[in-house]
Amino acid sequence: CSKSFLERQPQSTLQEEALTNKKGVNTLLIGAYAALDGQDYNDDMINLSGGSGYAVSPDNWIYGSVAGGDAHKGSDPSDAASILQIVTFAANSSNGFFNDKWRVNYEGIRRCNFTLHVLANVKDMTDAEKQVIAGEARFLRGHYYSDLKKLFDKVPWVDENSTSYQKLIVDDFKLPNDQDIWPMIEADFKYAADHLPETQKEIGRANKWAAVAYLAKTLLYQSKFAAAMPLLEDVIHSGVTTKGVKFGLMDHFHDNFDAFTENNKEAVFSIQYSANDGSGGTGNANQGQMLNYPYNGPFSCCGFYQPSQDLVNSFRTNDKGLPYLDDFNQHPVKNDMGVSDTVAFTPDNGYLDPRLDWTVGRRGIPFLDWGLHPGMAWVRNQQSAGPYAALKNVYMQVNQDKFYDGNSWAPGNAINYVLIRYADVLLMAAECQANAGSLEKAEAYVNMVRERAANPVGWVKQYIDPEDPMGGNTEEPAANYHVSPYPAGAFAGGGKDYALKAIRFERKLELAMEGHRFFDLVRWGLAQTEINRYFNYEKTVTSDIATGNFSARNKYYPIPQRQIDLSVKNGTSQLKQNPGY
Amino acid sequence: ATALAAGGSRTVPPHSGMDQPDESSLKDVLHLIEERFNVSIAYKSNLVKSKRVQLSVTSCQTPEEALHKALAPFNLHFEKLREHFYMITEKPAAASPAASSAPVQQRPVKGTVKDEKGNPIAGVTVKVPGTSIGTVTNADGVYAISVPGRSDDQLEVTFIGFEPQRVAVGDRQMVNFVLKEGASALNEIVVTGYTTQKKKDLTGAVAVVNIEQLNRQPTAQVTEQLQGQASGVTVIGSGQPGEAPQIRIRGINTFGSNSPLYVVDGVPTTDIADLNPNDVASLQVLKDAGAASIYGARASNGVIVITTRRGSGKISVHYDGYYGRQQPKKGNVWNTLNPTEQAQLRWMAYTNSGLNPHTPQYGNGNAPVIPDYISPDGGMEGDPDTDPSKYYVNPNFTDQNDYNNFHRIVRANKAGTDWYHEVFRPAPITSHNVAVSGGGDRGNYLFSLNYFNQQGTLLNTYLKRYTIRSNTQYNITDHIRVGENLAFSMTENPAVEINSSDAAIGHAMREQSIIPVYDIKGNFAGSWGDALGDAQNPVAMQARTRNNKGLNTRLFGNIYGEVDFLKYLTFRTSFGGEIYSGWSHSFTYPQYENKENNTSNSYSEGSNNGHSWTWTNTLTYHQRFNNAHDLKILAGTEAFDSRSRSVGGTTKDYFTFDPNFPDLSTGTGTQTNYSSRAQEGLYSLLGRVDYSFRDRYLVSATIRRDGSSKFINNRFGWFPAITAGWRLSEEAFMKSLTWITDLKIRGGWGIMGNQLNLSVNNGYFLYGGKRSATYYDLAGTNNGLTAGFSGMQIGNPDAKWESDVNANIGLDASLFKGELDFSFDYYRKDIKDLLYDPELPGLAGTAAQPFVNIAQMKNHGFDFSVGWHKQFSKKLKLNVTGTLTTYKNEIMKIADGVDYFDGDSRRFDGSNIIRNAVGQPVSSFFGYQIDGFWNSAKEVTDADDKVKKATNDPEAFYQEGAGMGRFRYKDVNGDGRITPDDRTFLGNPNPDFTYGINIGVNYRNFDFNIFLFGTHGNYIWNNVRWWRDFYSSFESAKSKTALYDSWRPDHQNAKAPIQEVDGSVSTQGVPNSYMVENGAYLRAKNVTLGYTLPAGSLSRLHVQKFRVYVQAANLFTITKYSGIDPEIGGSNITDFGVDEGAYPNQRQFLIGVNLAF
């Protein structure tokens, strides 16, 4: 009697056995996709590790963009001060953000591993079906590891066979970070590229070409340009989206940042966000960007992620429509620092790359369909973090009913984060070609990107009536846009170094505020000079990064102290800290 | 001869022959009745001489029943003189008590015996010492006796509960006595684990609480009343009505819930929040394993045994009620700057930071200009934008575009809004209790009804509760008794989150004083606008909760039956438990007045219900052999089953906010719902042996075997305990020390278990889905999700019981005939296999980690209680009691290779205030120790240069963010620079000791009582300072300290550091000792002055008692703590003592009556 009385099955939950079938393993795979955003929700917009949602945003706005000089943290300096420590490179290993980022990626990996573990025992699937599931799971695992690798360099590798799923063996989780995991990441993407179909039923799934592109990117990060080049060429020439549409650039640059036009031919692989999806919160609604809206305007939060003057100046073009590759800060774009919003202000009337106003909200220019950016009134602390607002992550007013998610104190939205954009592929290919000495091909790829930018169809236009921003736009450009492709032979004429400089600069412009800049600078070996140059310039404009200083150790973030402490086995930490921390 | 014996009283030496009585003699039976029912029976020895009777005393439920049966065969009857006292006399035909036939008696003396109030006492033994002459007083307190007539004749009067007296008779014929109440409580019956014991026989550590003192504290919760009343119990409360206090018995035993087990009328439960304090008849705290481990698996946190009242005697009605007002502290409690000062601070901070303080709100001048309007920014009278005709705010907006068109006009409150007193208002508290009770041979009954209503001083918080109770017992036959104890409660208790900067009190602390409560049209004003910070209007927050309601109901109690058989055996069965349910609904209004507004509206409703039952069966064998050996053996089984469910949902977007409209189905937007359920079972076997030899040597052993459904591979656990006591005062060699009334040393060892914190699913690897975390918009719909699953729980099937190994040594003494008594205990608890869910390495993912038996903890400490009971004169009586509780908690182990875990990061983003580390007590504050200020730039460069030199690194520096006027941190590890390794333990909120002092004075019909409670050696993390003493901590309301006592070059001896715009690791960016304060305090918890109308004055109205009293609770507090209230609650054991806008305990003034008829 007492024995059965004490036998209680867990309620409202499943055990492994129930999932070991086709349906179960598919559902687990979707769970592995769901970790892409890193987010959870419990009324306070937290991430999967329990910390703040913004600490782990998969677009790496903190670790990639702000740390790379694209933007300021924003808001008041003491608001989420941990970010300021990270982006001024003062953060030590006990900064909780690193731990969150680490844990959330490993959660993604755990989900992939469990999917693969269950898959091995599933009976009601063909080998071919299993290979697709395995391909997707390994693609996702490759992604999570790539993120860890970029952030922390040496991280431990755990796969589906490393741990028990029946018994808690804590030592299973205490693995050393003593090896370079790029080869394993390559192997995952290679498997995915070899086994995934070109098209899939759901647009959100990875396909063969997403895997090929990511594999190429993995190689690029190791400066294996020669190996990456044919893969990228293959993507450019043969690649299609999961829906079978051939990759290409959208005419409208902003189509990449609007939930209405996303999952287009430029999206090689996207993290899918959804708003008002019945989850009750903003956990699937770009929650990592929840702070990054203008302050005191129509958005409830919070004035973070303010583009830097250095970035804005980079969009200055010369009379040939080309950027100032070296001395852009000698041609600064006029700003409204210290100008009250009640005092008149005329925006800069010099030549500008039109992508600026799809990347940066600045005073006097239409801020999507929300009206002219009013300047100081929308800025939380101009002296600290400058006069600008982030824009690529902001939803449109016209479709806010669908794509804005007001289920929390900070906005959510449905704008996907495009992890690999076709423009990125073109610029990666350009980089490979330039490194291989094919400067003309490199130039052609760069110019594809610039030609799209130069197409007036995609420019920001003046409102018909600024008081009625949704009332439509005139054909009048919002600023003095002037952008051109590099004249034929410019790369060849300038030489390989010039070509690489131009390609890198194009990445800065095209992919600004998309979380790549810091990692690009590190892989190019330019982080120290470029970021300290940035600090020296930018601190003449704002006060927040005055103490910023990048030293050699900072090319990787510190292994979270908490993880080092948790990896102690027989008195020794299995995880070794990165040099200099 | 009128020889006489009064049993139960040690003051009467046994007559010869009493030591070896015939077991079936009437005398012996009466003695057994005294023993069993803790009563005293007075009789003349000749009445019982040579009488024999056959009776099983254990089969009787009441002393009346037993006496009735024992005396039935004879020409005797008994009279109940008062509670617990009976007198046996011959039936009316018999001679008067004073009848005499003894030849030696020479001279009659008579008189009366009264108590100090002048009431006659019946049944008092009056005798001539050294002779066998004696008698007892009659119902009028009158005695008559004949003394030998010698010149040195004396009379001695003795009566249980009173001090004996002896006087010389001289030649008086009339000798009156006034007896003083004695304090000897040695014979008090104490309900312990599954049985009862006399206090003098206790060998475990048990604190017996004085219910009268307990009930003086005007609160609805017994646990709150317990503060300072029982040694070994630490209670930390809060001023919020209904907020459960933190209660710990002998330190901290686990990282999770430290809630003790409550056993109410034999039914174990973890929640007594709805128990009506007026219903409590007795309360004992079982502190050590010897006393508690009979409760095995749930005993580790200590056990509190409560019995509720039952009726006796003729029907009586009691009314107890009070009404009072609660007064918030007056004055500028948060030391807030007025609007001008706040603006000046901005100028100061910006100037210190080399920045321009100009801002639309305060202008561009050398000094700030306080505007007439804060919205529009910096508005002045006459500005077009302040024209009221432009005003547009629709507080009930449902459309984002509507909201976007608001034109807010808010006048600056130049005098400054006192946000504290905007949200905290005087509030009433009242309680009415009626109890009807009575009883007799065939049973007893009690019915009570209580209405309690405490309005919180914070807007829209309150506790309103109705409880009814019915306790009855039926004596079906002489051997079978059945009964029930049932209580039903209905509770409404809307509450706010406390100690959070994001709840109402936190926002009241953060909102700037220039912001008025309302705008020009009476809608809410707030931080919308320039330079107004980002806090929310706390009045608005609370006002928006006004229609939120909730109701919890609970039926708790048991039914039981007892059967006596085979003379020494009693079987008892009890089936009890609870059935509870609750619902609540709330509406979230959109905000428009703040900087960060949640503009959506939604309605949520939820309900929960559950039940649990405990079925206990015990068999007791009790026999006394040869009047020297007393043996009691108990064996039993217990089964426990608990099930609960909850369901609820949220719907968004309502057409109107009229409170009559929203329910879950009338909203037009997203609907979400949830449900959950849980169940568990426990099955136990238990046994207990109590043995005493000649009342001197006491041994007790208990054992329990528990099985729990929460464990898979180690389902059962054994929990033994053994205790022993030695009553030295019973030894011959102590008898000469007459000032020692009673002296006992006792000690024990045992193991208690715990499984409270373990989830029912701990043993399993579990998987499932959660829309926000595992579902994904795979199809790219932008508004829909595809279901996905992931790991939800990592399992540990090997978890087993926590064992709390517990040793106790104690001493109980009663001196000077009970005038002084004290009790002292030293204990040590080693908690092994402590269940803890250590964070797993990140590689494990983020599924819930399981509890494993990994951690260890240690507590040791002293409990001390003392009482002094003194009758100075007929009119003046003094009663002083005190308790002292200490515990020293130390974490011995957390997990393999892991020696700490952190908690509570507040706004320190990633750095934590609290570290629970091996070698430290739980919830220790952790951070940098401040070692003064950097008073000059040179100090900084000198320190940096030294480091650069030592490390040969030109980029090296001494302390991050070091600068003039900022904190200089202590180089704790002495490596010559400040690194995270210099963080250190800055104190902890665990007190060195807590104490309670109760002083009662009775003078004539007045009674005065004061109860003081204090803590010492505890620290508080005053995070209010973080918000208010640093300009850089958001643009919240700041303190006078920030403006007037911050570091300046001309004011280096400052309290706060230099005021700057940006935070720094060297000011408020990381946890440091600036926020740590001494939390010791002494508080007058209760002062009462009462007046009882003289007995008899109301007797015509059949009123037995009428007392009125006035009372002040929390009258004064002596503390150095700078916050509002040093009593900082918080339910998280590994993270408490952090003040971030506490709900203070307010002063209360009450008037009350006690009425009986």
Short mmCIF file of C-alpha atoms in Angstrom, two decimals, chain A residues 2 5-8 10-15 19 27-28 30-31 33-34 36 39-41 48 77-82 90 92 94 96 103 106-107 110-111 114 156 165-168 170 173-174 202-205 259 262-263 270-280 283-284 295-296 298 300 380 383 397 400 402-404 406-408 414 543 549 551 562-563 565-566 568, chain B residues 350 355-356 360 400-401 404 528-529 534 595-600 613 640-641 643 652 670 672 677 679-683 707-709 715-716 761 764-767 770-780 782-790 794-795 798 839-847 850 852 896-898 900-901 908-910 955 960 980 1032-1034 1062 1065 1068:
data_model
loop_
_atom_site.label_atom_id
_atom_site.label_comp_id
_atom_site.label_asym_id
_atom_site.label_seq_id
_atom_site.Cartn_x
_atom_site.Cartn_y
_atom_site.Cartn_z
CA SER A 2 2.64 2.50 1.05
CA PHE A 5 0.84 5.52 -2.35
CA LEU A 6 4.28 7.01 -2.78
CA GLU A 7 4.49 6.44 -6.53
CA ARG A 8 3.51 9.74 -8.13
CA PRO A 10 5.18 13.88 -12.75
CA GLN A 11 2.21 15.94 -13.88
CA SER A 12 1.82 18.09 -17.01
CA THR A 13 5.16 17.08 -18.45
CA LEU A 14 6.89 14.58 -20.73
CA GLN A 15 9.75 12.18 -20.45
CA LEU A 19 9.39 12.11 -27.51
CA THR A 27 9.12 19.31 -31.89
CA LEU A 28 12.45 19.16 -30.12
CA ILE A 30 11.73 23.54 -33.17
CA GLY A 31 12.69 24.02 -29.54
CA TYR A 33 15.29 26.95 -33.21
CA ALA A 34 13.44 28.75 -30.44
CA LEU A 36 17.95 31.47 -31.36
CA GLN A 39 14.72 34.86 -24.71
CA ASP A 40 12.24 33.73 -22.15
CA TYR A 41 9.45 35.70 -20.60
CA LEU A 48 16.77 31.99 -20.96
CA PRO A 77 25.33 56.04 -18.00
CA SER A 78 24.17 54.30 -14.85
CA ASP A 79 21.27 52.64 -16.62
CA ALA A 80 22.41 49.09 -17.34
CA ALA A 81 25.92 50.18 -16.48
CA SER A 82 27.24 46.68 -17.10
CA ALA A 90 36.62 47.77 -18.47
CA ASN A 92 36.00 41.94 -15.92
CA SER A 94 32.45 38.66 -13.25
CA GLY A 96 26.99 38.95 -15.41
CA ARG A 103 24.53 30.06 -20.72
CA TYR A 106 24.83 26.48 -24.35
CA GLU A 107 21.10 26.14 -23.82
CA ARG A 110 21.80 21.47 -25.31
CA ARG A 111 18.57 21.57 -27.28
CA PHE A 114 19.09 16.42 -27.15
CA PRO A 156 34.44 23.66 -24.41
CA TYR A 165 20.09 12.25 -20.15
CA GLN A 166 19.06 9.71 -17.53
CA LYS A 167 21.25 10.50 -14.60
CA LEU A 168 22.76 13.68 -13.30
CA VAL A 170 27.77 16.97 -12.92
CA PHE A 173 29.38 19.40 -17.76
CA LYS A 174 32.88 20.25 -16.59
CA GLU A 202 8.73 26.53 -43.58
CA ILE A 203 10.63 29.68 -44.40
CA GLY A 204 12.20 29.75 -40.95
CA ARG A 205 14.17 26.53 -41.47
CA ALA A 259 8.47 42.81 -40.73
CA GLU A 262 11.14 40.28 -44.48
CA ASN A 263 11.98 36.72 -45.44
CA SER A 270 16.94 34.90 -40.34
CA ILE A 271 15.97 34.62 -36.73
CA GLN A 272 12.20 34.76 -36.87
CA TYR A 273 10.42 37.09 -34.52
CA SER A 274 6.71 37.24 -33.91
CA ALA A 275 4.53 39.79 -32.17
CA ASN A 276 1.22 39.26 -30.41
CA ASP A 277 1.63 35.57 -30.97
CA GLY A 278 -0.34 34.43 -27.98
CA SER A 279 2.65 33.84 -25.79
CA GLY A 280 1.45 36.60 -23.50
CA GLY A 283 9.62 36.71 -25.51
CA ASN A 284 9.50 36.04 -29.24
CA TYR A 295 12.98 57.99 -25.51
CA ASN A 296 9.96 60.05 -24.57
CA PRO A 298 5.80 57.23 -29.10
CA SER A 300 7.67 53.17 -24.18
CA ARG A 380 17.48 60.46 -22.94
CA GLN A 383 25.62 64.69 -23.38
CA GLN A 397 3.72 52.99 -37.43
CA GLN A 400 2.27 48.51 -35.79
CA LYS A 402 0.44 43.63 -36.43
CA PHE A 403 4.13 43.96 -35.81
CA TYR A 404 4.41 45.95 -32.61
CA GLY A 406 2.83 46.03 -26.47
CA ASN A 407 2.64 43.16 -24.08
CA SER A 408 5.31 44.54 -21.84
CA ALA A 414 8.20 41.19 -35.25
CA SER A 543 30.99 61.73 -22.33
CA ASN A 549 40.45 51.83 -23.92
CA SER A 551 44.01 46.67 -25.03
CA ARG A 562 31.06 32.00 -12.76
CA GLN A 563 31.66 29.29 -15.36
CA ASP A 565 34.20 28.59 -10.79
CA LEU A 566 31.58 26.02 -11.72
CA VAL A 568 36.20 23.02 -10.77
CA TYR B 350 26.98 68.48 -14.01
CA LEU B 355 29.32 69.05 -18.19
CA ASN B 356 26.70 71.57 -19.01
CA PRO B 360 14.76 72.52 -21.21
CA GLN B 400 -1.92 53.95 -29.46
CA ASN B 401 -2.60 56.80 -31.85
CA ASN B 404 0.44 59.68 -29.30
CA TRP B 528 6.82 62.35 -18.43
CA GLY B 529 9.04 65.19 -19.51
CA ASP B 534 11.95 57.53 -14.92
CA LYS B 595 8.33 58.32 -18.90
CA GLU B 596 8.19 54.61 -19.53
CA ASN B 597 4.53 53.82 -19.93
CA ASN B 598 2.95 50.47 -20.42
CA THR B 599 0.20 51.50 -22.78
CA SER B 600 -1.67 48.24 -23.04
CA TRP B 613 -5.10 15.21 4.38
CA PHE B 640 -0.14 12.52 4.13
CA ASP B 641 -1.49 13.34 0.72
CA ARG B 643 -2.99 17.83 -4.26
CA LYS B 652 -5.80 42.08 -23.50
CA THR B 670 -4.78 38.16 -27.06
CA THR B 672 -3.53 33.50 -22.68
CA ARG B 677 -1.18 20.93 -10.69
CA GLN B 679 0.62 16.20 -5.81
CA GLU B 680 2.73 14.46 -3.26
CA GLY B 681 2.50 11.80 -0.63
CA LEU B 682 4.22 10.91 2.60
CA TYR B 683 3.91 7.75 4.62
CA GLY B 707 8.70 7.72 2.95
CA SER B 708 8.18 10.48 0.43
CA SER B 709 6.94 10.47 -3.12
CA ARG B 715 12.52 6.87 -0.73
CA PHE B 716 12.71 6.17 3.00
CA ASN B 761 9.40 16.31 -10.02
CA TYR B 764 12.91 13.10 -13.38
CA PHE B 765 14.37 14.42 -16.60
CA LEU B 766 11.41 16.30 -17.98
CA TYR B 767 10.57 17.98 -21.25
CA LYS B 770 6.67 27.19 -23.16
CA ARG B 771 5.42 29.61 -25.76
CA SER B 772 7.88 32.34 -24.94
CA ALA B 773 10.90 30.10 -24.69
CA THR B 774 10.49 27.00 -26.83
CA TYR B 775 7.92 27.86 -29.50
CA TYR B 776 9.12 29.49 -32.67
CA ASP B 777 7.65 31.33 -35.60
CA LEU B 778 9.04 28.73 -37.96
CA ALA B 779 6.71 29.67 -40.79
CA GLY B 780 7.61 33.34 -40.63
CA ASN B 782 5.12 37.29 -37.66
CA ASN B 783 2.13 36.61 -35.44
CA GLY B 784 2.04 32.89 -34.85
CA LEU B 785 4.08 30.11 -33.37
CA THR B 786 4.95 26.52 -34.06
CA ALA B 787 5.17 24.37 -30.97
CA GLY B 788 8.59 23.31 -29.82
CA PHE B 789 9.83 21.47 -26.77
CA SER B 790 12.97 21.48 -24.73
CA ILE B 794 17.19 17.88 -15.15
CA GLY B 795 16.46 14.97 -12.87
CA ASP B 798 19.30 9.79 -6.26
CA GLU B 839 23.86 25.98 -10.49
CA LEU B 840 25.17 23.53 -13.02
CA PRO B 841 27.91 24.51 -15.40
CA GLY B 842 26.50 26.37 -18.38
CA LEU B 843 27.01 23.32 -20.56
CA ALA B 844 23.98 21.77 -18.88
CA GLY B 845 21.69 24.33 -20.43
CA THR B 846 19.11 26.31 -18.58
CA ALA B 847 16.55 23.66 -17.67
CA PRO B 850 17.72 19.40 -9.64
CA VAL B 852 21.14 17.24 -4.85
CA ASP B 896 31.84 20.25 -5.10
CA GLY B 897 34.29 22.86 -6.22
CA VAL B 898 31.76 25.63 -5.79
CA TYR B 900 29.59 30.44 -3.19
CA PHE B 901 26.47 31.53 -4.93
CA PHE B 908 24.16 46.65 -10.13
CA ASP B 909 23.61 44.74 -13.35
CA GLY B 910 25.50 41.58 -12.95
CA GLU B 955 48.53 50.94 -18.64
CA GLU B 960 39.03 51.56 -11.73
CA PRO B 980 37.33 42.16 -7.86
CA SER B 1032 24.22 59.26 -10.97
CA SER B 1033 21.73 56.62 -9.82
CA PHE B 1034 19.09 57.62 -12.33
CA ASP B 1062 27.89 59.34 -14.53
CA VAL B 1065 32.93 51.66 -10.13
CA GLN B 1068 27.83 53.54 -6.95
#
